[in-house]
Amino acid sequence: MPIYEYTCRKCRKEFEQLVRTGDTPACPHCESEDLERMLSLCSVSSESTRQNNLKGARARAKAAKIESEREYHKHLHEHHD
Ligand SMILES: [Zn+2]
């Protein structure tokens, strides 16, 4: 039985669930069946999901870059003071 990772669309909680074929998993927090299955290493799904993940990764990389540049400038100012 595969273990899937889900995000509940209703309460936004993430959880892992063992799922048998034909089973509909439900959120353990609010029992909603409106779930989004997360990507795992063994189940790569559609192209659009991959695109979205790539976009997310780029956004994270950009945020990290801005953060490090900010740190760098802070450093410069500290040295000038
Ligand atoms: Zn939920």
XYZ file of N, CA, C and O and ligand atoms in Angstrom:
325
model
N 0.842 -1.215 0.000
C 0.000 0.000 0.000
C 0.870 1.256 0.000
O 1.792 1.347 0.813
N 0.595 2.136 -0.893
C 1.412 3.360 -0.934
C 0.977 4.362 0.137
O -0.204 4.422 0.495
N 1.944 5.112 0.622
C 1.626 6.219 1.537
C 1.656 7.503 0.726
O 2.616 7.767 -0.001
N 0.597 8.248 0.786
C 0.549 9.519 0.082
C 0.526 10.665 1.068
O 0.038 10.535 2.182
N 1.042 11.791 0.619
C 0.981 13.008 1.421
C -0.125 13.880 0.862
O -0.208 14.083 -0.343
N -0.946 14.397 1.736
C -2.065 15.219 1.301
C -2.053 16.564 1.994
O -1.548 16.700 3.106
N -2.610 17.543 1.306
C -2.951 18.797 1.953
C -4.466 18.914 1.914
O -5.069 18.739 0.853
N -5.073 19.206 3.035
C -6.513 19.374 3.085
C -6.854 20.775 2.566
O -6.302 21.768 3.041
N -7.745 20.821 1.560
C -8.106 22.127 1.002
C -8.975 22.918 1.968
O -9.090 24.131 1.852
N -9.586 22.214 2.912
C -10.512 22.890 3.815
C -9.765 23.544 4.983
O -9.954 24.725 5.255
N -8.897 22.770 5.644
C -8.223 23.329 6.828
C -6.732 23.542 6.589
O -6.029 23.997 7.473
N -6.252 23.214 5.377
C -4.860 23.447 4.959
C -3.845 22.649 5.769
O -2.660 22.985 5.759
N -4.281 21.623 6.465
C -3.340 20.791 7.203
C -2.738 19.765 6.260
O -3.374 19.322 5.312
N -1.501 19.371 6.532
C -0.850 18.333 5.741
C -0.769 17.057 6.557
O -0.543 17.105 7.757
N -0.950 15.933 5.893
C -0.868 14.664 6.604
C -0.526 13.560 5.630
O -0.642 13.707 4.419
N -0.060 12.436 6.170
C 0.253 11.272 5.356
C -0.820 10.228 5.578
O -1.341 10.083 6.679
N -1.137 9.516 4.519
C -2.224 8.554 4.621
C -1.910 7.333 3.779
O -1.453 7.442 2.650
N -2.117 6.163 4.387
C -2.054 4.912 3.622
C -3.326 4.798 2.810
O -4.419 4.909 3.353
N -3.187 4.587 1.510
C -4.385 4.565 0.676
C -4.446 3.270 -0.134
O -3.536 2.953 -0.889
N -5.534 2.547 0.045
C -5.776 1.379 -0.794
C -6.450 1.832 -2.079
O -7.172 2.834 -2.080
N -6.212 1.090 -3.150
C -6.840 1.439 -4.423
C -8.355 1.511 -4.247
O -8.958 0.611 -3.685
N -8.941 2.590 -4.710
C -10.388 2.740 -4.606
C -10.839 3.419 -3.332
O -11.997 3.772 -3.194
N -9.893 3.581 -2.392
C -10.231 4.247 -1.142
C -10.223 5.756 -1.307
O -9.388 6.299 -2.025
N -11.144 6.423 -0.644
C -11.103 7.877 -0.611
C -10.636 8.304 0.769
O -11.322 8.077 1.749
N -9.449 8.867 0.845
C -8.949 9.285 2.153
C -9.676 10.539 2.634
O -10.191 11.314 1.826
N -9.716 10.700 3.931
C -10.326 11.891 4.508
C -9.350 12.540 5.461
O -8.486 11.887 6.042
N -9.480 13.847 5.591
C -8.611 14.602 6.483
C -8.847 14.174 7.928
O -9.985 14.142 8.391
N -7.774 13.814 8.655
C -7.939 13.390 10.045
C -8.303 14.555 10.970
O -8.717 14.347 12.095
N -8.145 15.770 10.482
C -8.421 16.936 11.317
C -9.867 17.386 11.199
O -10.511 17.720 12.181
N -10.384 17.444 9.963
C -11.737 17.954 9.786
C -12.631 16.996 9.005
O -13.776 17.304 8.715
N -12.058 15.816 8.643
C -12.801 14.769 7.937
C -13.279 15.179 6.551
O -14.144 14.546 5.964
N -12.709 16.236 6.011
C -13.042 16.648 4.651
C -12.388 15.682 3.658
O -11.298 15.169 3.895
N -13.061 15.437 2.565
C -12.472 14.599 1.522
C -11.962 15.459 0.368
O -11.596 14.963 -0.689
N -11.959 16.759 0.562
C -11.456 17.680 -0.448
C -9.958 17.862 -0.232
O -9.507 18.803 0.406
N -9.196 16.912 -0.780
C -7.770 16.862 -0.502
C -6.948 17.066 -1.761
O -7.386 16.758 -2.868
N -5.747 17.567 -1.551
C -4.817 17.724 -2.651
C -3.657 16.778 -2.405
O -3.033 16.838 -1.353
N -3.391 15.891 -3.356
C -2.296 14.958 -3.151
C -0.980 15.632 -3.482
O -0.818 16.236 -4.535
N -0.024 15.525 -2.581
C 1.277 16.141 -2.778
C 2.151 15.239 -3.637
O 1.959 14.041 -3.690
N 3.143 15.861 -4.268
C 4.100 15.093 -5.045
C 5.013 14.315 -4.116
O 5.540 14.848 -3.160
N 5.215 13.061 -4.416
C 6.234 12.322 -3.700
C 7.190 11.752 -4.737
O 6.930 11.814 -5.932
N 8.300 11.199 -4.266
C 9.324 10.741 -5.192
C 8.822 9.641 -6.116
O 9.242 9.548 -7.249
N 7.910 8.818 -5.618
C 7.498 7.679 -6.426
C 6.245 7.968 -7.246
O 5.830 7.146 -8.032
N 5.624 9.119 -7.061
C 4.445 9.407 -7.867
C 4.506 10.814 -8.434
O 4.012 11.759 -7.856
N 5.191 10.954 -9.535
C 5.235 12.229 -10.225
C 4.009 12.315 -11.126
O 3.797 11.448 -11.971
N 3.200 13.326 -10.916
C 1.957 13.384 -11.683
C 2.078 14.274 -12.914
O 3.033 14.182 -13.671
N 1.132 15.165 -13.104
C 1.002 15.859 -14.387
C 2.090 16.909 -14.634
O 2.782 17.347 -13.726
N 2.194 17.304 -15.875
C 3.168 18.315 -16.291
C 2.895 19.645 -15.592
O 3.810 20.323 -15.171
N 1.627 20.007 -15.457
C 1.295 21.297 -14.856
C 1.713 21.331 -13.396
O 2.146 22.355 -12.887
N 1.614 20.200 -12.708
C 2.047 20.136 -11.317
C 3.551 20.364 -11.236
O 4.045 21.075 -10.373
N 4.266 19.743 -12.186
C 5.717 19.932 -12.205
C 6.061 21.396 -12.454
O 6.949 21.945 -11.837
N 5.356 22.018 -13.388
C 5.575 23.435 -13.681
C 5.364 24.283 -12.435
O 6.162 25.156 -12.133
N 4.272 24.012 -11.739
C 3.969 24.766 -10.525
C 5.068 24.594 -9.495
O 5.464 25.548 -8.835
N 5.566 23.368 -9.367
C 6.625 23.116 -8.404
C 7.894 23.864 -8.776
O 8.592 24.395 -7.933
N 8.173 23.908 -10.072
C 9.346 24.607 -10.569
C 9.222 26.093 -10.248
O 10.159 26.725 -9.786
N 8.034 26.642 -10.492
C 7.779 28.044 -10.194
C 7.987 28.316 -8.710
O 8.599 29.294 -8.337
N 7.485 27.412 -7.887
C 7.639 27.541 -6.443
C 9.100 27.534 -6.045
O 9.537 28.328 -5.233
N 9.866 26.652 -6.670
C 11.285 26.539 -6.361
C 12.019 27.814 -6.758
O 12.885 28.297 -6.034
N 11.658 28.361 -7.942
C 12.286 29.607 -8.399
C 11.964 30.752 -7.453
O 12.819 31.564 -7.127
N 10.695 30.824 -7.016
C 10.288 31.886 -6.111
C 11.054 31.782 -4.801
O 11.492 32.776 -4.247
N 11.236 30.551 -4.340
C 11.969 30.356 -3.086
C 13.421 30.765 -3.261
O 14.006 31.394 -2.402
N 14.023 30.414 -4.394
C 15.416 30.750 -4.659
C 15.588 32.266 -4.712
O 16.558 32.815 -4.199
N 14.612 32.943 -5.350
C 14.656 34.392 -5.456
C 14.547 35.032 -4.078
O 15.286 35.961 -3.753
N 13.654 34.534 -3.271
C 13.472 35.057 -1.920
C 14.746 34.878 -1.110
O 15.155 35.767 -0.375
N 15.397 33.748 -1.276
C 16.627 33.471 -0.550
C 17.726 34.431 -0.997
O 18.531 34.890 -0.193
N 17.738 34.749 -2.294
C 18.745 35.653 -2.835
C 18.541 37.059 -2.276
O 19.489 37.705 -1.836
N 17.308 37.513 -2.278
C 16.996 38.831 -1.723
C 17.410 38.882 -0.257
O 18.022 39.851 0.194
N 17.114 37.832 0.439
C 17.437 37.771 1.863
C 18.943 37.871 2.078
O 19.417 38.606 2.929
N 19.732 37.155 1.264
C 21.175 37.159 1.454
C 21.764 38.511 1.057
O 22.728 38.975 1.650
N 21.179 39.157 0.027
C 21.655 40.487 -0.355
C 21.382 41.498 0.743
O 22.198 42.376 1.024
N 20.220 41.346 1.366
C 19.871 42.235 2.468
C 20.869 42.066 3.617
O 21.351 43.035 4.188
N 21.212 40.838 3.897
C 22.182 40.544 4.942
C 23.528 41.179 4.602
O 24.198 41.753 5.446
N 23.894 41.096 3.326
C 25.165 41.618 2.850
C 25.212 43.133 3.062
O 26.194 43.676 3.577
N 24.125 43.835 2.690
C 24.080 45.279 2.859
C 24.109 45.669 4.322
O 24.758 46.643 4.701
N 23.405 44.907 5.113
C 23.381 45.172 6.543
C 24.814 45.117 7.067
O 25.262 45.946 7.835
N 25.543 44.146 6.594
C 26.924 43.942 6.962
C 27.759 45.168 6.604
O 28.535 45.659 7.406
N 27.584 45.654 5.362
C 28.326 46.819 4.895
C 28.092 48.000 5.808
O 29.027 48.696 6.201
N 26.798 48.236 6.126
C 26.463 49.380 6.964
C 27.095 49.239 8.345
O 27.583 50.216 8.898
N 27.062 48.028 8.855
C 27.632 47.815 10.174
C 29.118 48.188 10.178
O 29.631 48.772 11.109
N 29.801 47.883 9.076
C 31.231 48.170 9.009
C 31.509 49.666 8.844
O 32.534 50.149 9.291
N 30.571 50.364 8.187
C 30.772 51.798 7.998
C 30.513 52.593 9.260
O 31.063 53.664 9.430
N 29.656 52.057 10.120
C 29.264 52.832 11.304
C 30.381 53.026 12.294
O 31.159 52.215 12.585
Zn -8.934 19.177 7.028
